[in-house]
PDB file of C-alpha atoms in Angstrom:
ATOM      1  CA  UNK A1476      18.052  59.942  79.977  1.00 48.00           C
ATOM      2  CA  UNK A1477      16.171  61.320  77.169  1.00 47.00           C
ATOM      3  CA  UNK A1478      17.645  61.594  73.745  1.00 43.00           C
ATOM      4  CA  UNK A1479      16.534  64.189  71.292  1.00 48.00           C
ATOM      5  CA  UNK A1480      16.040  62.958  67.697  1.00 48.00           C
ATOM      6  CA  UNK A1481      18.093  64.841  65.234  1.00 49.00           C
ATOM      7  CA  UNK A1482      15.804  66.122  62.500  1.00 49.00           C
ATOM      8  CA  UNK A1483      17.189  67.412  59.359  1.00 49.00           C
ATOM      9  CA  UNK A1484      14.725  69.393  57.298  1.00 54.00           C
ATOM     10  CA  UNK A1485      14.051  67.897  53.862  1.00 49.00           C
ATOM     11  CA  UNK A1486      13.344  70.250  50.983  1.00 53.00           C
ATOM     12  CA  UNK A1487       9.872  70.215  49.666  1.00 51.00           C
ATOM     13  CA  UNK A1488      11.258  69.526  46.063  1.00 50.00           C
ATOM     14  CA  UNK A1489      12.873  66.335  47.226  1.00 46.00           C
ATOM     15  CA  UNK A1490       9.661  65.124  48.968  1.00 45.00           C
ATOM     16  CA  UNK A1491       7.668  65.903  45.812  1.00 51.00           C
ATOM     17  CA  UNK A1492      10.134  64.060  43.611  1.00 54.00           C
ATOM     18  CA  UNK A1493      10.098  60.994  45.927  1.00 53.00           C
ATOM     19  CA  UNK A1494       6.268  60.927  45.980  1.00 48.00           C
ATOM     20  CA  UNK A1495       6.123  60.923  42.192  1.00 55.00           C
ATOM     21  CA  UNK A1496       8.684  58.218  41.783  1.00 58.00           C
ATOM     22  CA  UNK A1497       6.776  56.096  44.277  1.00 48.00           C
ATOM     23  CA  UNK A1498       3.553  56.550  42.430  1.00 45.00           C
ATOM     24  CA  UNK A1499       5.199  55.603  39.139  1.00 51.00           C
ATOM     25  CA  UNK A1500       6.597  52.390  40.743  1.00 53.00           C
ATOM     26  CA  UNK A1501       3.186  51.444  42.192  1.00 48.00           C
ATOM     27  CA  UNK A1502       1.185  52.171  38.982  1.00 47.00           C
ATOM     28  CA  UNK A1503       0.904  49.200  36.483  1.00 46.00           C
ATOM     29  CA  UNK A1504       3.132  49.635  33.519  1.00 46.00           C
ATOM     30  CA  UNK A1505       1.225  50.539  30.333  1.00 42.00           C
ATOM     31  CA  UNK A1506       2.327  49.312  26.876  1.00 42.00           C
ATOM     32  CA  UNK A1507       4.387  52.040  25.143  1.00 43.00           C
ATOM     33  CA  UNK A1508       1.864  52.729  22.372  1.00 41.00           C
ATOM     34  CA  UNK A1509      -1.054  52.967  24.814  1.00 39.00           C
ATOM     35  CA  UNK A1510       0.677  55.346  27.126  1.00 38.00           C
ATOM     36  CA  UNK A1511      -0.901  58.720  26.833  1.00 38.00           C
ATOM     37  CA  UNK A1512       2.450  60.509  26.470  1.00 39.00           C
ATOM     38  CA  UNK A1513       3.178  58.266  23.442  1.00 36.00           C
ATOM     39  CA  UNK A1514       0.006  58.322  21.589  1.00 37.00           C
ATOM     40  CA  UNK A1515       0.452  61.689  19.963  1.00 36.00           C
ATOM     41  CA  UNK A1516       4.013  60.776  18.814  1.00 39.00           C
ATOM     42  CA  UNK A1517       3.078  57.431  17.276  1.00 36.00           C
ATOM     43  CA  UNK A1518      -0.008  58.708  15.337  1.00 36.00           C
ATOM     44  CA  UNK A1519       0.791  59.447  11.652  1.00 35.00           C
ATOM     45  CA  UNK A1520       0.433  63.165  10.578  1.00 41.00           C
ATOM     46  CA  UNK A1521      -2.991  63.993   9.290  1.00 37.00           C
ATOM     47  CA  UNK A1522      -1.745  64.454   5.735  1.00 38.00           C
ATOM     48  CA  UNK A1523      -0.136  60.916   5.698  1.00 41.00           C
ATOM     49  CA  UNK A1524      -3.339  58.995   6.578  1.00 38.00           C
ATOM     50  CA  UNK A1525      -4.605  57.563   3.208  1.00 44.00           C
ATOM     51  CA  UNK A1526      -8.202  58.094   2.421  1.00 49.00           C
ATOM     52  CA  UNK A1527     -10.606  55.225   2.205  1.00 54.00           C
ATOM     53  CA  UNK A1528     -10.395  53.727  -1.233  1.00 66.00           C
ATOM     54  CA  UNK A1529     -13.765  52.846  -2.655  1.00 89.00           C
ATOM     55  CA  UNK A1530     -12.851  50.053  -4.946  1.00 93.00           C
ATOM     56  CA  UNK A1531     -16.519  49.208  -5.882  1.00 93.00           C
ATOM     57  CA  UNK A1532     -17.183  52.674  -7.010  1.00 94.00           C
ATOM     58  CA  UNK A1533     -13.969  52.734  -9.027  1.00 95.00           C
ATOM     59  CA  UNK A1534     -15.129  49.561 -10.812  1.00 95.00           C
ATOM     60  CA  UNK A1535     -18.478  51.120 -11.520  1.00 95.00           C
ATOM     61  CA  UNK A1536     -16.864  54.278 -12.977  1.00 95.00           C
ATOM     62  CA  UNK A1537     -14.419  52.248 -14.914  1.00 96.00           C
ATOM     63  CA  UNK A1538     -17.352  50.226 -16.471  1.00 96.00           C
ATOM     64  CA  UNK A1539     -19.058  53.560 -17.596  1.00 95.00           C
ATOM     65  CA  UNK A1540     -15.839  54.595 -19.345  1.00 96.00           C
ATOM     66  CA  UNK A1541     -15.597  51.313 -21.027  1.00 95.00           C
ATOM     67  CA  UNK A1542     -19.115  51.668 -22.284  1.00 93.00           C
ATOM     68  CA  UNK A1543     -18.165  55.076 -23.717  1.00 94.00           C
ATOM     69  CA  UNK A1544     -14.945  53.738 -25.228  1.00 95.00           C
ATOM     70  CA  UNK A1545     -13.009  56.245 -23.210  1.00 97.00           C
ATOM     71  CA  UNK A1546      -9.200  56.489 -23.188  1.00 97.00           C
ATOM     72  CA  UNK A1547      -8.401  59.804 -21.506  1.00 97.00           C
ATOM     73  CA  UNK A1548      -7.083  61.323 -18.378  1.00 96.00           C
ATOM     74  CA  UNK A1549     -10.330  60.343 -16.528  1.00 96.00           C
ATOM     75  CA  UNK A1550      -9.479  56.751 -16.994  1.00 97.00           C
ATOM     76  CA  UNK A1551      -6.205  57.156 -15.141  1.00 96.00           C
ATOM     77  CA  UNK A1552      -7.692  59.319 -12.417  1.00 96.00           C
ATOM     78  CA  UNK A1553     -10.246  56.609 -11.764  1.00 96.00           C
ATOM     79  CA  UNK A1554      -7.724  53.918 -10.889  1.00 96.00           C
ATOM     80  CA  UNK A1555      -4.832  55.918  -9.461  1.00 96.00           C
ATOM     81  CA  UNK A1556      -4.410  58.166  -6.422  1.00 90.00           C
ATOM     82  CA  UNK A1557      -1.384  59.348  -4.331  1.00 83.00           C
ATOM     83  CA  UNK A1558      -0.992  55.841  -2.853  1.00 88.00           C
ATOM     84  CA  UNK A1559      -0.704  54.140  -6.150  1.00 95.00           C
ATOM     85  CA  UNK A1560      -2.974  52.217  -8.473  1.00 97.00           C
ATOM     86  CA  UNK A1561      -6.207  50.770  -6.996  1.00 96.00           C
ATOM     87  CA  UNK A1562      -5.913  46.990  -6.516  1.00 95.00           C
ATOM     88  CA  UNK A1563      -8.917  46.149  -8.774  1.00 96.00           C
ATOM     89  CA  UNK A1564      -7.369  43.738 -11.215  1.00 95.00           C
ATOM     90  CA  UNK A1565     -10.060  41.476 -12.523  1.00 96.00           C
ATOM     91  CA  UNK A1566     -12.657  41.334 -15.370  1.00 96.00           C
ATOM     92  CA  UNK A1567     -12.044  44.986 -16.220  1.00 97.00           C
ATOM     93  CA  UNK A1568      -8.434  45.675 -15.831  1.00 97.00           C
ATOM     94  CA  UNK A1569      -4.955  44.023 -15.723  1.00 97.00           C
ATOM     95  CA  UNK A1570      -1.674  45.629 -14.606  1.00 97.00           C
ATOM     96  CA  UNK A1571       1.579  44.762 -16.423  1.00 97.00           C
ATOM     97  CA  UNK A1572       5.077  45.974 -15.353  1.00 97.00           C
ATOM     98  CA  UNK A1573       6.649  45.922 -18.840  1.00 97.00           C
ATOM     99  CA  UNK A1574       5.589  46.418 -22.471  1.00 97.00           C
ATOM    100  CA  UNK A1575       5.761  43.449 -24.762  1.00 97.00           C
ATOM    101  CA  UNK A1576       9.032  43.161 -26.616  1.00 96.00           C
ATOM    102  CA  UNK A1577       9.554  39.563 -27.848  1.00 95.00           C
ATOM    103  CA  UNK A1578       7.299  37.587 -30.094  1.00 95.00           C
ATOM    104  CA  UNK A1579       6.065  35.513 -27.202  1.00 96.00           C
ATOM    105  CA  UNK A1580       5.233  38.653 -25.180  1.00 97.00           C
ATOM    106  CA  UNK A1581       3.146  39.988 -28.089  1.00 97.00           C
ATOM    107  CA  UNK A1582       1.251  36.729 -28.466  1.00 97.00           C
ATOM    108  CA  UNK A1583       0.476  36.634 -24.840  1.00 97.00           C
ATOM    109  CA  UNK A1584      -0.695  40.237 -24.987  1.00 98.00           C
ATOM    110  CA  UNK A1585      -3.100  39.696 -27.758  1.00 98.00           C
ATOM    111  CA  UNK A1586      -4.415  36.626 -25.834  1.00 98.00           C
ATOM    112  CA  UNK A1587      -5.346  38.986 -23.076  1.00 98.00           C
ATOM    113  CA  UNK A1588      -6.856  41.348 -25.547  1.00 98.00           C
ATOM    114  CA  UNK A1589      -9.084  38.713 -26.868  1.00 98.00           C
ATOM    115  CA  UNK A1590     -10.181  37.667 -23.374  1.00 98.00           C
ATOM    116  CA  UNK A1591     -11.246  41.204 -22.442  1.00 98.00           C
ATOM    117  CA  UNK A1592     -12.919  41.643 -25.823  1.00 98.00           C
ATOM    118  CA  UNK A1593     -14.930  38.420 -25.277  1.00 98.00           C
ATOM    119  CA  UNK A1594     -16.000  39.484 -21.790  1.00 98.00           C
ATOM    120  CA  UNK A1595     -16.833  43.055 -20.900  1.00 97.00           C
ATOM    121  CA  UNK A1596     -14.043  45.054 -22.540  1.00 97.00           C
ATOM    122  CA  UNK A1597     -11.176  46.247 -20.396  1.00 98.00           C
ATOM    123  CA  UNK A1598      -7.920  48.165 -19.877  1.00 98.00           C
ATOM    124  CA  UNK A1599      -4.350  46.853 -19.851  1.00 98.00           C
ATOM    125  CA  UNK A1600      -2.004  49.168 -17.905  1.00 98.00           C
ATOM    126  CA  UNK A1601       1.684  48.902 -18.535  1.00 98.00           C
ATOM    127  CA  UNK A1602       4.341  50.394 -16.209  1.00 98.00           C
ATOM    128  CA  UNK A1603       2.501  49.212 -13.066  1.00 97.00           C
ATOM    129  CA  UNK A1604       4.569  47.227 -10.611  1.00 96.00           C
ATOM    130  CA  UNK A1605       2.914  45.080  -7.826  1.00 95.00           C
ATOM    131  CA  UNK A1606       4.922  45.626  -4.702  1.00 94.00           C
ATOM    132  CA  UNK A1607       2.529  43.673  -2.512  1.00 92.00           C
ATOM    133  CA  UNK A1608       0.088  41.232  -3.937  1.00 88.00           C
ATOM    134  CA  UNK A1609      -3.453  42.599  -4.351  1.00 86.00           C
ATOM    135  CA  UNK A1610      -2.512  45.624  -2.305  1.00 90.00           C
ATOM    136  CA  UNK A1611       0.325  47.940  -3.346  1.00 94.00           C
ATOM    137  CA  UNK A1612       0.719  48.688  -6.994  1.00 97.00           C
ATOM    138  CA  UNK A1613       2.865  51.654  -8.050  1.00 97.00           C
ATOM    139  CA  UNK A1614       3.949  53.342 -11.326  1.00 97.00           C
ATOM    140  CA  UNK A1615       7.406  51.886 -12.058  1.00 96.00           C
ATOM    141  CA  UNK A1616       8.995  54.061 -14.811  1.00 96.00           C
ATOM    142  CA  UNK A1617       9.872  57.697 -15.197  1.00 96.00           C
ATOM    143  CA  UNK A1618       9.658  57.067 -18.903  1.00 96.00           C
ATOM    144  CA  UNK A1619       7.955  54.289 -20.974  1.00 96.00           C
ATOM    145  CA  UNK A1620       7.806  53.731 -24.681  1.00 96.00           C
ATOM    146  CA  UNK A1621       4.832  54.117 -26.800  1.00 94.00           C
ATOM    147  CA  UNK A1622       2.669  51.041 -27.332  1.00 95.00           C
ATOM    148  CA  UNK A1623       2.915  49.636 -30.873  1.00 96.00           C
ATOM    149  CA  UNK A1624      -0.909  49.512 -31.204  1.00 97.00           C
ATOM    150  CA  UNK A1625      -0.775  48.941 -35.045  1.00 97.00           C
ATOM    151  CA  UNK A1626       1.380  45.787 -34.464  1.00 97.00           C
ATOM    152  CA  UNK A1627      -1.121  44.526 -31.910  1.00 98.00           C
ATOM    153  CA  UNK A1628      -4.021  45.152 -34.170  1.00 98.00           C
ATOM    154  CA  UNK A1629      -2.256  43.464 -37.060  1.00 98.00           C
ATOM    155  CA  UNK A1630      -1.471  40.446 -34.919  1.00 98.00           C
ATOM    156  CA  UNK A1631      -5.143  40.210 -33.809  1.00 98.00           C
ATOM    157  CA  UNK A1632      -6.214  40.190 -37.482  1.00 98.00           C
ATOM    158  CA  UNK A1633      -3.650  37.668 -38.401  1.00 97.00           C
ATOM    159  CA  UNK A1634      -4.439  35.269 -35.543  1.00 98.00           C
ATOM    160  CA  UNK A1635      -8.088  35.751 -34.575  1.00 98.00           C
ATOM    161  CA  UNK A1636     -11.329  35.203 -36.546  1.00 98.00           C
ATOM    162  CA  UNK A1637     -12.347  38.889 -36.149  1.00 97.00           C
ATOM    163  CA  UNK A1638     -10.310  42.013 -35.755  1.00 97.00           C
ATOM    164  CA  UNK A1639     -10.131  43.902 -32.413  1.00 98.00           C
ATOM    165  CA  UNK A1640      -9.939  47.682 -32.764  1.00 96.00           C
ATOM    166  CA  UNK A1641      -7.933  48.571 -29.608  1.00 98.00           C
ATOM    167  CA  UNK A1642      -6.691  52.105 -28.729  1.00 97.00           C
ATOM    168  CA  UNK A1643      -3.497  52.926 -26.941  1.00 97.00           C
ATOM    169  CA  UNK A1644      -2.082  56.001 -25.233  1.00 97.00           C
ATOM    170  CA  UNK A1645       0.651  57.177 -22.702  1.00 97.00           C
ATOM    171  CA  UNK A1646      -0.087  59.171 -19.630  1.00 97.00           C
ATOM    172  CA  UNK A1647       2.148  61.014 -17.104  1.00 96.00           C
ATOM    173  CA  UNK A1648       1.612  60.661 -13.380  1.00 95.00           C
ATOM    174  CA  UNK A1649       2.932  62.244 -10.183  1.00 94.00           C
ATOM    175  CA  UNK A1650       3.936  59.704  -7.674  1.00 95.00           C
ATOM    176  CA  UNK A1651       5.668  60.839  -4.374  1.00 92.00           C
ATOM    177  CA  UNK A1652       6.736  64.058  -6.070  1.00 92.00           C
ATOM    178  CA  UNK A1653       8.348  62.341  -8.972  1.00 94.00           C
ATOM    179  CA  UNK A1654       7.183  62.129 -12.689  1.00 95.00           C
ATOM    180  CA  UNK A1655       6.090  58.674 -13.968  1.00 96.00           C
ATOM    181  CA  UNK A1656       4.576  57.268 -17.069  1.00 97.00           C
ATOM    182  CA  UNK A1657       2.262  54.588 -17.922  1.00 98.00           C
ATOM    183  CA  UNK A1658       0.838  53.193 -21.228  1.00 98.00           C
ATOM    184  CA  UNK A1659      -2.732  52.125 -21.500  1.00 98.00           C
ATOM    185  CA  UNK A1660      -4.607  49.957 -24.000  1.00 98.00           C
ATOM    186  CA  UNK A1661      -8.412  50.252 -24.216  1.00 98.00           C
ATOM    187  CA  UNK A1662     -10.092  47.092 -25.443  1.00 98.00           C
ATOM    188  CA  UNK A1663     -13.672  47.395 -26.607  1.00 97.00           C
ATOM    189  CA  UNK A1664     -16.386  44.863 -25.598  1.00 97.00           C
ATOM    190  CA  UNK A1665     -17.462  42.567 -28.404  1.00 96.00           C
ATOM    191  CA  UNK A1666     -20.819  43.422 -29.801  1.00 92.00           C
ATOM    192  CA  UNK A1667     -23.701  40.993 -30.615  1.00 88.00           C
ATOM    193  CA  UNK A1668     -21.433  39.028 -32.950  1.00 91.00           C
ATOM    194  CA  UNK A1669     -19.917  35.605 -32.860  1.00 94.00           C
ATOM    195  CA  UNK A1670     -17.205  35.130 -30.093  1.00 97.00           C
ATOM    196  CA  UNK A1671     -13.635  35.815 -31.353  1.00 98.00           C
ATOM    197  CA  UNK A1672     -11.623  32.606 -31.457  1.00 98.00           C
ATOM    198  CA  UNK A1673      -8.080  31.798 -32.603  1.00 98.00           C
ATOM    199  CA  UNK A1674      -7.891  30.775 -36.285  1.00 97.00           C
ATOM    200  CA  UNK A1675      -4.427  29.200 -35.921  1.00 96.00           C
ATOM    201  CA  UNK A1676      -1.869  28.296 -33.449  1.00 97.00           C
ATOM    202  CA  UNK A1677       0.125  31.019 -31.831  1.00 96.00           C
ATOM    203  CA  UNK A1678       3.475  29.299 -31.470  1.00 92.00           C
ATOM    204  CA  UNK A1679       6.889  30.655 -30.521  1.00 91.00           C
ATOM    205  CA  UNK A1680      10.104  28.444 -30.307  1.00 89.00           C
ATOM    206  CA  UNK A1681       8.011  25.237 -30.276  1.00 88.00           C
ATOM    207  CA  UNK A1682       5.694  26.320 -27.554  1.00 91.00           C
ATOM    208  CA  UNK A1683       1.960  27.161 -28.126  1.00 94.00           C
ATOM    209  CA  UNK A1684       0.802  30.459 -26.547  1.00 96.00           C
ATOM    210  CA  UNK A1685      -2.652  29.582 -27.846  1.00 97.00           C
ATOM    211  CA  UNK A1686      -4.112  26.913 -30.103  1.00 97.00           C
ATOM    212  CA  UNK A1687      -6.346  26.967 -33.136  1.00 97.00           C
ATOM    213  CA  UNK A1688     -10.205  27.291 -32.398  1.00 97.00           C
ATOM    214  CA  UNK A1689      -9.559  28.262 -28.715  1.00 98.00           C
ATOM    215  CA  UNK A1690     -11.589  31.091 -27.077  1.00 98.00           C
ATOM    216  CA  UNK A1691     -10.343  33.242 -24.214  1.00 98.00           C
ATOM    217  CA  UNK A1692     -12.354  35.185 -21.515  1.00 98.00           C
ATOM    218  CA  UNK A1693     -11.538  36.974 -18.232  1.00 98.00           C
ATOM    219  CA  UNK A1694     -12.329  34.859 -15.207  1.00 96.00           C
ATOM    220  CA  UNK A1695     -11.619  36.979 -12.104  1.00 93.00           C
ATOM    221  CA  UNK A1696      -8.108  38.421 -12.509  1.00 94.00           C
ATOM    222  CA  UNK A1697      -7.057  35.692 -14.986  1.00 96.00           C
ATOM    223  CA  UNK A1698      -7.281  35.150 -18.690  1.00 98.00           C
ATOM    224  CA  UNK A1699      -8.515  31.606 -19.189  1.00 98.00           C
ATOM    225  CA  UNK A1700      -9.360  29.280 -22.065  1.00 98.00           C
ATOM    226  CA  UNK A1701     -13.078  28.733 -22.336  1.00 98.00           C
ATOM    227  CA  UNK A1702     -13.624  25.152 -21.230  1.00 96.00           C
ATOM    228  CA  UNK A1703     -16.489  24.801 -18.704  1.00 96.00           C
ATOM    229  CA  UNK A1704     -20.269  25.219 -18.943  1.00 97.00           C
ATOM    230  CA  UNK A1705     -20.157  28.624 -17.091  1.00 96.00           C
ATOM    231  CA  UNK A1706     -17.458  29.840 -19.426  1.00 97.00           C
ATOM    232  CA  UNK A1707     -19.491  28.906 -22.511  1.00 97.00           C
ATOM    233  CA  UNK A1708     -22.583  30.502 -21.000  1.00 96.00           C
ATOM    234  CA  UNK A1709     -20.789  33.815 -20.435  1.00 96.00           C
ATOM    235  CA  UNK A1710     -19.141  33.608 -23.948  1.00 97.00           C
ATOM    236  CA  UNK A1711     -22.510  33.206 -25.734  1.00 96.00           C
ATOM    237  CA  UNK A1712     -24.668  35.145 -23.287  1.00 95.00           C
ATOM    238  CA  UNK A1713     -25.581  38.795 -22.982  1.00 93.00           C
ATOM    239  CA  UNK A1714     -22.324  39.533 -20.969  1.00 94.00           C
ATOM    240  CA  UNK A1715     -23.976  42.165 -18.871  1.00 93.00           C
ATOM    241  CA  UNK A1716     -21.327  43.876 -16.924  1.00 94.00           C
ATOM    242  CA  UNK A1717     -22.078  43.093 -13.159  1.00 93.00           C
ATOM    243  CA  UNK A1718     -20.189  46.200 -11.940  1.00 93.00           C
ATOM    244  CA  UNK A1719     -22.505  48.583 -13.583  1.00 87.00           C
ATOM    245  CA  UNK A1720     -25.135  47.878 -10.891  1.00 68.00           C
ATOM    246  CA  UNK A1721     -22.804  48.398  -7.883  1.00 55.00           C
ATOM    247  CA  UNK A1722     -23.981  51.240  -5.640  1.00 51.00           C
TER     248      UNK A1722
END
């Protein structure tokens, strides 16, 4: 006896769906970020991709402004973009979060001033907060007080062998759509004169911030006491700014 097979017609849509599911099961799984459907969603919008930050060029431009004794908007524009301040702390620039308030803080500030003066000159930027070391530095305050430049100049005359004629000014910035302010000190490079030294101890509450006859220079991103042969060579040498030759 022959039996006829009962055949039930299967809709084409069901067949198509079944084939697609089978192909997906057979295909090797791709990591989510590599899957073509996810690449577009994971990529940041074009206007959020930060531009390449040319740190060497910024140092060269900053060196030119130092040679001109500049303290204007162009200085801030050289070191700041929409991502924050350029991470170029070193022989030419130092970022500080807060303005000096106590006697100890003022003495530490003039120590930095002497160091820049004895090296290539430089800029101190107040109101800049380091969020991630050597990477993310942002303007901290919506408002910042004026720098007491006269007090700093008087302290330099009182404590150092030669006066240092600094300039100071506040600048407004836009950061992530908000108004921010920073205060900037411009420190001139010492001319062809004797290096500036401390003529007395700078003491506060029994602790010396600096000592008589000590000299300070910038060594990388630090203010250091002159103590080694390379330091003395720099202090008494021509102090040619190496960043001026950067291409």
